[in-house]
Coordinates of C-alpha atoms in Angstrom, one line a residue:
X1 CA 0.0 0.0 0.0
X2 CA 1.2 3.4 -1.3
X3 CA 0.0 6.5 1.4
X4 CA 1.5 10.3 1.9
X5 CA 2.2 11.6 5.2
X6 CA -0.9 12.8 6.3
X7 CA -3.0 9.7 6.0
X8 CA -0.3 7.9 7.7
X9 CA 0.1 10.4 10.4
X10 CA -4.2 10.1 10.8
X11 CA -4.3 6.3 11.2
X12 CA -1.7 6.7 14.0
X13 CA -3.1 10.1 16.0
X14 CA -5.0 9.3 19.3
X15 CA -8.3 8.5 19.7
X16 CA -9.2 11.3 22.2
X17 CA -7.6 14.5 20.4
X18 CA -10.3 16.8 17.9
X19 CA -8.9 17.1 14.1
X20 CA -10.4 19.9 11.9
X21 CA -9.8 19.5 8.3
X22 CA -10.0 22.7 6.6
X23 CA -9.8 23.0 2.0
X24 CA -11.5 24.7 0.0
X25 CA -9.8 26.1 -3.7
X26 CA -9.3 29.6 -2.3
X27 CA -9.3 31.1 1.5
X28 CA -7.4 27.0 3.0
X29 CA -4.7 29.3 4.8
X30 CA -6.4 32.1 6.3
X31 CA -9.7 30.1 7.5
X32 CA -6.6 28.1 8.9
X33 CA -4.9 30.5 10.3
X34 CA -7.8 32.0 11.8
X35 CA -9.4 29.0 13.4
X36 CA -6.2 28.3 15.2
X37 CA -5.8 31.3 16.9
X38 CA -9.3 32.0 17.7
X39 CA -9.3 28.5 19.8
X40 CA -5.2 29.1 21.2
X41 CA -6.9 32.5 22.2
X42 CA -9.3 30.8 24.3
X43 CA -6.4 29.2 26.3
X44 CA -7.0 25.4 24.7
X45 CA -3.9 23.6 23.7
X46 CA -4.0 23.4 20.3
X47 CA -2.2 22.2 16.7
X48 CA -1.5 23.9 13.7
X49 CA -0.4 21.1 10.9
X50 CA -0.9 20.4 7.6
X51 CA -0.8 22.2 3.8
X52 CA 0.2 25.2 6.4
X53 CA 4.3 24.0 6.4
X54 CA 3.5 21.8 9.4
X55 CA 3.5 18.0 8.6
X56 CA 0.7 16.0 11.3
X57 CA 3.2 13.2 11.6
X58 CA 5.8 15.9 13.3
X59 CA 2.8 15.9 16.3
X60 CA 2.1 12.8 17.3
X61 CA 4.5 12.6 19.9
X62 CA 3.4 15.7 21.3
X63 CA 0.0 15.3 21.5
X64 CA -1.8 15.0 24.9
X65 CA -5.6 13.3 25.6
X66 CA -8.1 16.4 24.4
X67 CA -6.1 18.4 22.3
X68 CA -7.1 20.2 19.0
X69 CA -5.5 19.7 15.9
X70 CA -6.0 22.5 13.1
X71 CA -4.8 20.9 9.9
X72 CA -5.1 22.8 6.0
X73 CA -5.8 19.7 3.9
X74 CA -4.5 20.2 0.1
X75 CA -6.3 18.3 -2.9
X76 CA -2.6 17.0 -4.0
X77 CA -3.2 15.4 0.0
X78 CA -7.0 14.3 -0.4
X79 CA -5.9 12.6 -3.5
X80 CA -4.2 9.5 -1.7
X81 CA -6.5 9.7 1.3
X82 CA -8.1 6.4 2.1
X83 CA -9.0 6.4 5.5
X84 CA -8.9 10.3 6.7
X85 CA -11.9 11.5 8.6
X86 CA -12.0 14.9 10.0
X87 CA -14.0 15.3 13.2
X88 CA -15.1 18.8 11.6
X89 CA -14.3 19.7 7.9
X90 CA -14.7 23.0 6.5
X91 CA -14.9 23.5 2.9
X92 CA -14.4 27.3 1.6
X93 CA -15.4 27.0 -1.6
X94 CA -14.6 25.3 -5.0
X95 CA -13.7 26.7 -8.5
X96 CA -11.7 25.6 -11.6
X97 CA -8.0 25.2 -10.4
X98 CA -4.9 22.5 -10.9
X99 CA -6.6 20.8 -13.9
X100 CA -2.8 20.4 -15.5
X101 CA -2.4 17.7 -12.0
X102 CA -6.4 16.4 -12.2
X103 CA -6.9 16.9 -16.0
X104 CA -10.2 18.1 -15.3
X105 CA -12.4 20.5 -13.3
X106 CA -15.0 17.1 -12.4
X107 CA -12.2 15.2 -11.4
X108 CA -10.8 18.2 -8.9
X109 CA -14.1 18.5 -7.3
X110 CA -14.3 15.0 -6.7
X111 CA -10.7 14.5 -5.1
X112 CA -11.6 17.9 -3.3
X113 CA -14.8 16.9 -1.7
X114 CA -13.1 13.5 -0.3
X115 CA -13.2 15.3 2.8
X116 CA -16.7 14.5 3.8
X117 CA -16.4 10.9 2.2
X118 CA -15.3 8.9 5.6
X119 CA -17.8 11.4 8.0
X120 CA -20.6 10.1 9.5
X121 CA -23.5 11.5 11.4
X122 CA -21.5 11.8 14.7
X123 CA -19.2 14.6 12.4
X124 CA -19.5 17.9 10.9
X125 CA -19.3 18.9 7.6
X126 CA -19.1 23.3 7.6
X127 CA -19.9 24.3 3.8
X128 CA -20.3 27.6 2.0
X129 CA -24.1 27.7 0.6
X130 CA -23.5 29.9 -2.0
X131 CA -20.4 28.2 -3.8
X132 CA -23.1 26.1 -6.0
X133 CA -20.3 23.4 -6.8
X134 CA -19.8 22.7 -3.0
X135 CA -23.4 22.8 -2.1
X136 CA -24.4 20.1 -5.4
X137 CA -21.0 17.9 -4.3
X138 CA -22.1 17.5 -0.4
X139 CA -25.7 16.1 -1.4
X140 CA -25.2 12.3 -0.1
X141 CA -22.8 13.4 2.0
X142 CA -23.1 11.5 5.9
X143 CA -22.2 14.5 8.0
X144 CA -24.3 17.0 10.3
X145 CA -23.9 19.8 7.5
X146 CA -23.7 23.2 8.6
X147 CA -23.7 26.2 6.6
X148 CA -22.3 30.3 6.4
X149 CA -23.3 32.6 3.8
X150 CA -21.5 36.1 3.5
X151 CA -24.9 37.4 1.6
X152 CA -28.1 37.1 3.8
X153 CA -29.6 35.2 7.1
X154 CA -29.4 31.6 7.2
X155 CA -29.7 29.3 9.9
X156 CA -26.1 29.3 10.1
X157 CA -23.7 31.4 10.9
X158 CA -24.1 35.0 8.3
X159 CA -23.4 38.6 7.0
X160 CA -26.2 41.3 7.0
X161 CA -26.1 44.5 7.4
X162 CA -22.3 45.3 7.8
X163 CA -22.5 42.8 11.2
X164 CA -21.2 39.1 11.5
X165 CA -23.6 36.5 13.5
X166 CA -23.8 33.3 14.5
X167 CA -27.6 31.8 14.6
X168 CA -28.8 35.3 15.4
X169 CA -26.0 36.0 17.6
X170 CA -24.7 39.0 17.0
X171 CA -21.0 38.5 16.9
X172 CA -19.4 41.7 15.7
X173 CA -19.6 44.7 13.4
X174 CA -17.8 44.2 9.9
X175 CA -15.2 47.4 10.5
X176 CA -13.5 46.0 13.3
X177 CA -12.7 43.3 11.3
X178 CA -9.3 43.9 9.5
X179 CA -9.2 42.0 6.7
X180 CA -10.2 43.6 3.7
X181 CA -12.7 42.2 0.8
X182 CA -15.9 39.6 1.1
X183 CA -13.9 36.5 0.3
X184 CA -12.3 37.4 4.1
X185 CA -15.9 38.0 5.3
X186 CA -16.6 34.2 4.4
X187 CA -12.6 32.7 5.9
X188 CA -14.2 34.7 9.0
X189 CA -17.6 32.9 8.9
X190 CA -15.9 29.3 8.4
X191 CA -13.3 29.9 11.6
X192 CA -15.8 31.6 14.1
X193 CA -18.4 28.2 12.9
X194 CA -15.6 25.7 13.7
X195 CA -14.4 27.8 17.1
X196 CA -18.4 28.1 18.5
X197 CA -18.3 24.3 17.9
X198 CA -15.1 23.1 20.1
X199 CA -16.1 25.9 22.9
X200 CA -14.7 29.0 22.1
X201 CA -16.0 32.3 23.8
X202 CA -17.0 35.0 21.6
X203 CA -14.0 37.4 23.3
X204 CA -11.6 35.1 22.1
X205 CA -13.4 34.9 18.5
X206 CA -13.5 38.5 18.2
X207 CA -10.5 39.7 19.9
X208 CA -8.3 37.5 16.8
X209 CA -10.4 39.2 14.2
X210 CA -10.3 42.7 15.6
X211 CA -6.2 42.6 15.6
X212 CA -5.7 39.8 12.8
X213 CA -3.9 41.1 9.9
X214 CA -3.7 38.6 7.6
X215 CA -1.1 35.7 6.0
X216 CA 1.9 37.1 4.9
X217 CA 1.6 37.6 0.9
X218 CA -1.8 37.5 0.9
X219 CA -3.4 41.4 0.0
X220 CA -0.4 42.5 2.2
X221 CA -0.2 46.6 2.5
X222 CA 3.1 47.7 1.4

């Protein structure tokens, strides 16, 4: 049997620690980087692994009974994933990209939405609803599917009215935010979902978005 790291590094992680799986074609790294400050701010002990430059294999020695692990999952990754089964996975979105290593926009959705293939109902699946690819790939899907939009209310988590909620919780108002454009309004959405869902407090959720400046490259001010 021929595997890459990370499904190795899955089969052999312990039973009692959380793993978030986080892809999508654009957003991976910032919903990433968000989620795993957001929780860190909330004082849990907490991984960042993955796509990010972290293998999961360099963890497992490190990891202790409850922890979280934050992990960007790449579609060069998914594609020789067997097993891998993210307690909660997070898809940003999907649009045409890497057809030269797929050799076509069908077969990149498919590898891409492997994420959700080993969930069951005991798992969460955390989907854009208004990327229409996403939304028509998670249809047999096993997982408890949750949604964000960054374009009206939803029984989800949303963006109305220049404010961010979750479920009618007003969460915070959109210029406090840093991060500039609305594909940033929907990386916030996806983190502050997956946070509310392992415990974190709203001060910790807001506090990393109020003073969050962003990945280094990406819409950097120079």
């Amino acid at each position: 049997e021929v595997i890459n790291e990370a499904e190795m590094a899955y089969r052999l992680l312990p039973d009692d620690v959380t793993l978030i799986g986080i892809t999508g074609t654009n957003g991976k790294t910032t919903t990433t980087t968000l989620t795993y400050e957001m929780i860190k701010r909330s004082g849990k002990r907490v991984h960042l692994a993955g796509n990010i430059g972290y293998p999961l294999c360099s963890f497992l020695e490190k990891l202790e009974s409850g922890d979280i692990i934050v992990m960007e999952v790449s579609c060069q990754q998914l594609a020789n994933m067997k097993e891998f089964k993210p307690h909660i996975a997070l898809m940003t979105n999907l649009s045409e990209a890497h057809i030269d290593f797929f050799g076509s926009y069908g077969a990149y959705k498919e590898d891409k939405l492997k994420i959700f293939n080993n969930q069951t109902e005991d798992d969460i699946a955390i989907v854009n609803i208004e990327n229409d690819d996403v939304m028509n790939g998670i249809s047999n899907i096993n997982s408890n599917v949750k949604y964000f939009s960054s374009k009206r209310e939803i029984n989800g988590a949303y963006f109305i009215d220049d404010k961010l909620y979750y479920y009618d919780e007003f969460i915070m108002n959109r210029e406090e935010f840093l991060l500039k454009g609305n594909h940033n309004v929907e990386n916030a959405l996806g983190a502050l979902m997956i946070a509310k869902e392992v415990g974190v407090d709203n001060e910790s959720i807001v506090s990393v978005l109020k003073t969050f400046t962003g990945v280094r490259h990406r819409l950097e001010f120079i």
